[in-house]
Coordinates of C-alpha atoms in Angstrom, one line a residue:
V1 CA -7.8 22.4 -12.4
G2 CA -10.5 24.8 -13.7
G3 CA -11.0 26.9 -10.5
L4 CA -10.8 27.0 -6.8
V5 CA -11.4 23.5 -5.3
E6 CA -11.4 22.8 -1.5
N7 CA -10.9 19.3 -0.2
S8 CA -10.4 17.8 3.2
V9 CA -8.0 15.0 3.9
Q10 CA -9.2 12.5 6.5
S11 CA -7.1 11.6 9.6
Q12 CA -4.5 8.9 9.0
S13 CA -4.5 9.6 5.3
W14 CA -1.7 10.4 2.9
L15 CA -1.4 13.6 1.0
S16 CA 0.6 13.4 -2.3
E17 CA 1.5 9.7 -2.1
A18 CA 1.8 9.8 -5.9
G19 CA 5.0 11.9 -5.4
L20 CA 6.6 8.8 -3.9
W21 CA 6.1 6.7 -7.0
C22 CA 6.3 8.9 -10.0
K23 CA 7.3 12.3 -11.3
W24 CA 4.5 14.5 -9.8
V25 CA 3.6 18.1 -10.0
H26 CA 1.6 19.5 -7.0
V27 CA -1.1 22.0 -7.8
G28 CA -2.5 24.4 -5.2
T29 CA -1.8 24.8 -1.5
A30 CA -2.2 22.4 1.5
E31 CA -3.2 23.9 4.8
S32 CA -3.5 22.0 8.1
V33 CA -6.3 22.8 10.5
E34 CA -4.9 20.5 13.2
A35 CA -1.6 18.9 14.3
S36 CA -0.2 16.9 11.4
Q37 CA 3.0 15.0 10.5
V38 CA 5.0 15.7 7.4
V39 CA 7.3 12.9 6.1
F40 CA 10.1 13.7 3.7
V41 CA 11.5 10.7 1.9
R42 CA 14.8 10.9 0.0
A43 CA 15.0 8.5 -2.9
E44 CA 18.7 7.8 -2.1
G45 CA 17.7 6.6 1.4
V46 CA 15.0 4.3 0.0
M47 CA 17.4 2.8 -2.5
T48 CA 20.0 2.2 0.2
I49 CA 17.5 0.4 2.4
M50 CA 16.1 -1.6 -0.5
S51 CA 19.6 -2.7 -1.5
R52 CA 20.1 -4.4 1.9
H53 CA 16.7 -6.2 2.0
R54 CA 15.8 -8.2 -1.0
M55 CA 12.2 -8.9 0.0
I56 CA 11.5 -5.2 0.8
Q57 CA 13.1 -4.3 -2.5
S58 CA 10.9 -6.6 -4.5
V59 CA 7.6 -5.7 -2.8
T60 CA 8.4 -2.0 -2.9
R61 CA 9.4 -2.1 -6.6
E62 CA 6.2 -4.0 -7.5
Y63 CA 4.0 -1.7 -5.3
G64 CA 5.6 1.3 -7.0
K65 CA 5.0 -0.1 -10.5
A66 CA 1.4 -0.9 -9.6
F67 CA 0.9 2.6 -8.2
H68 CA 2.5 4.2 -11.3
T69 CA 0.2 2.2 -13.6
A70 CA -2.8 3.3 -11.7
V71 CA -1.7 7.0 -12.0
V72 CA -1.2 6.7 -15.7
N73 CA -4.5 4.9 -16.2
A74 CA -6.6 7.3 -14.0
M75 CA -8.5 9.5 -16.5
P76 CA -12.1 10.1 -17.5
P77 CA -14.3 8.5 -18.6
T78 CA -13.3 5.3 -16.6
A79 CA -12.0 7.2 -13.5
S80 CA -11.4 10.6 -12.1
W81 CA -8.1 12.4 -12.7
P82 CA -5.4 11.7 -10.1
S83 CA -4.8 14.4 -7.5
D84 CA -2.7 15.0 -4.4
I85 CA -5.6 13.7 -2.3
H86 CA -6.7 10.6 -4.3
V87 CA -5.5 8.4 -7.1
P88 CA -8.2 6.0 -8.3
F89 CA -7.4 2.3 -8.0
T90 CA -4.6 2.7 -5.4
D91 CA -6.3 1.3 -2.3
F92 CA -4.0 -1.2 -0.8
D93 CA -6.1 -4.2 -1.8
E94 CA -6.4 -2.9 -5.4
L95 CA -2.6 -2.5 -5.7
I96 CA -1.8 -5.9 -4.1
S97 CA -4.2 -7.7 -6.3
S98 CA -2.4 -6.3 -9.4
M99 CA 1.0 -7.4 -8.2
P100 CA 2.8 -10.6 -9.3
P101 CA 1.9 -13.7 -7.4
E102 CA 5.3 -13.9 -5.7
E103 CA 4.9 -10.6 -4.0
Q104 CA 1.3 -11.4 -3.1
E105 CA 2.6 -14.5 -1.4
M106 CA 5.3 -12.7 0.5
I107 CA 2.9 -10.0 1.7
G108 CA 0.3 -12.6 2.7
L109 CA 2.7 -14.8 4.6
C110 CA 4.2 -11.8 6.4
A111 CA 0.6 -10.8 7.4
L112 CA -0.1 -14.3 8.8
E113 CA 3.2 -14.2 10.7
Q114 CA 2.4 -10.8 12.2
H115 CA -1.1 -12.2 13.1
T116 CA 0.3 -15.3 14.7
N117 CA 2.9 -13.5 16.7
S118 CA 0.7 -10.6 17.8
S119 CA -0.5 -10.4 21.4
K120 CA -2.9 -7.5 20.6
P121 CA -6.6 -8.6 20.4
A122 CA -7.3 -6.2 17.5
A123 CA -4.6 -7.9 15.4
K124 CA -6.3 -11.3 15.9
W125 CA -8.8 -10.5 13.2
N126 CA -11.6 -12.7 14.4
S127 CA -10.3 -14.9 17.2
N128 CA -13.3 -17.1 17.2
R129 CA -12.6 -18.3 13.6
L130 CA -8.8 -17.8 13.4
S131 CA -7.1 -18.6 16.6
G132 CA -3.5 -17.8 15.5
V133 CA -2.4 -21.5 15.6
G134 CA -3.5 -24.8 14.3
P135 CA -5.3 -25.8 11.2
N136 CA -7.0 -22.5 10.4
V137 CA -3.8 -20.6 10.0
E138 CA -2.1 -23.5 8.3
S139 CA -4.9 -23.9 5.8
L140 CA -4.9 -20.1 5.2
S141 CA -1.2 -20.2 4.7
A142 CA -1.6 -23.0 2.2
E143 CA -4.2 -20.9 0.3
V144 CA -1.8 -17.9 0.2
M145 CA 1.0 -20.1 -1.2
Q146 CA -1.3 -21.7 -3.8
G147 CA -2.5 -18.2 -4.9
K148 CA -6.1 -18.9 -3.8
C149 CA -6.2 -15.9 -1.5
I150 CA -4.5 -12.6 -0.9
L151 CA -4.1 -11.0 2.5

């Protein structure tokens, strides 16, 4: 960092997500201007949970690998340098599309299950086209399993 840089973090955003997935050095100071939440994650706790849940372990491992790869590859001229506020190519859809097909399928099928079992209208995506039951969900599920779509 060549000098003083001020950035704002939007509501519902992560600050320093890179610290979850790789060895990370923070530069500068973070200051909150409104009520915020700080989450402290212990690696040992994550490992304990993952050892009990094979699917969570697999998806978390692949997500972490994809995030780490994005951090390592984020550099000019193809991208900006990674920071505590933003790491290029780490939006959820970008990370999921770079994961192995098995994890993409697990995530997609879990998303469909959540959608099907949800009673919240906002979770119904577009209820006119995807009713939550019947051939639309079944065909989308088949596309997920065949690797034709990622949810």
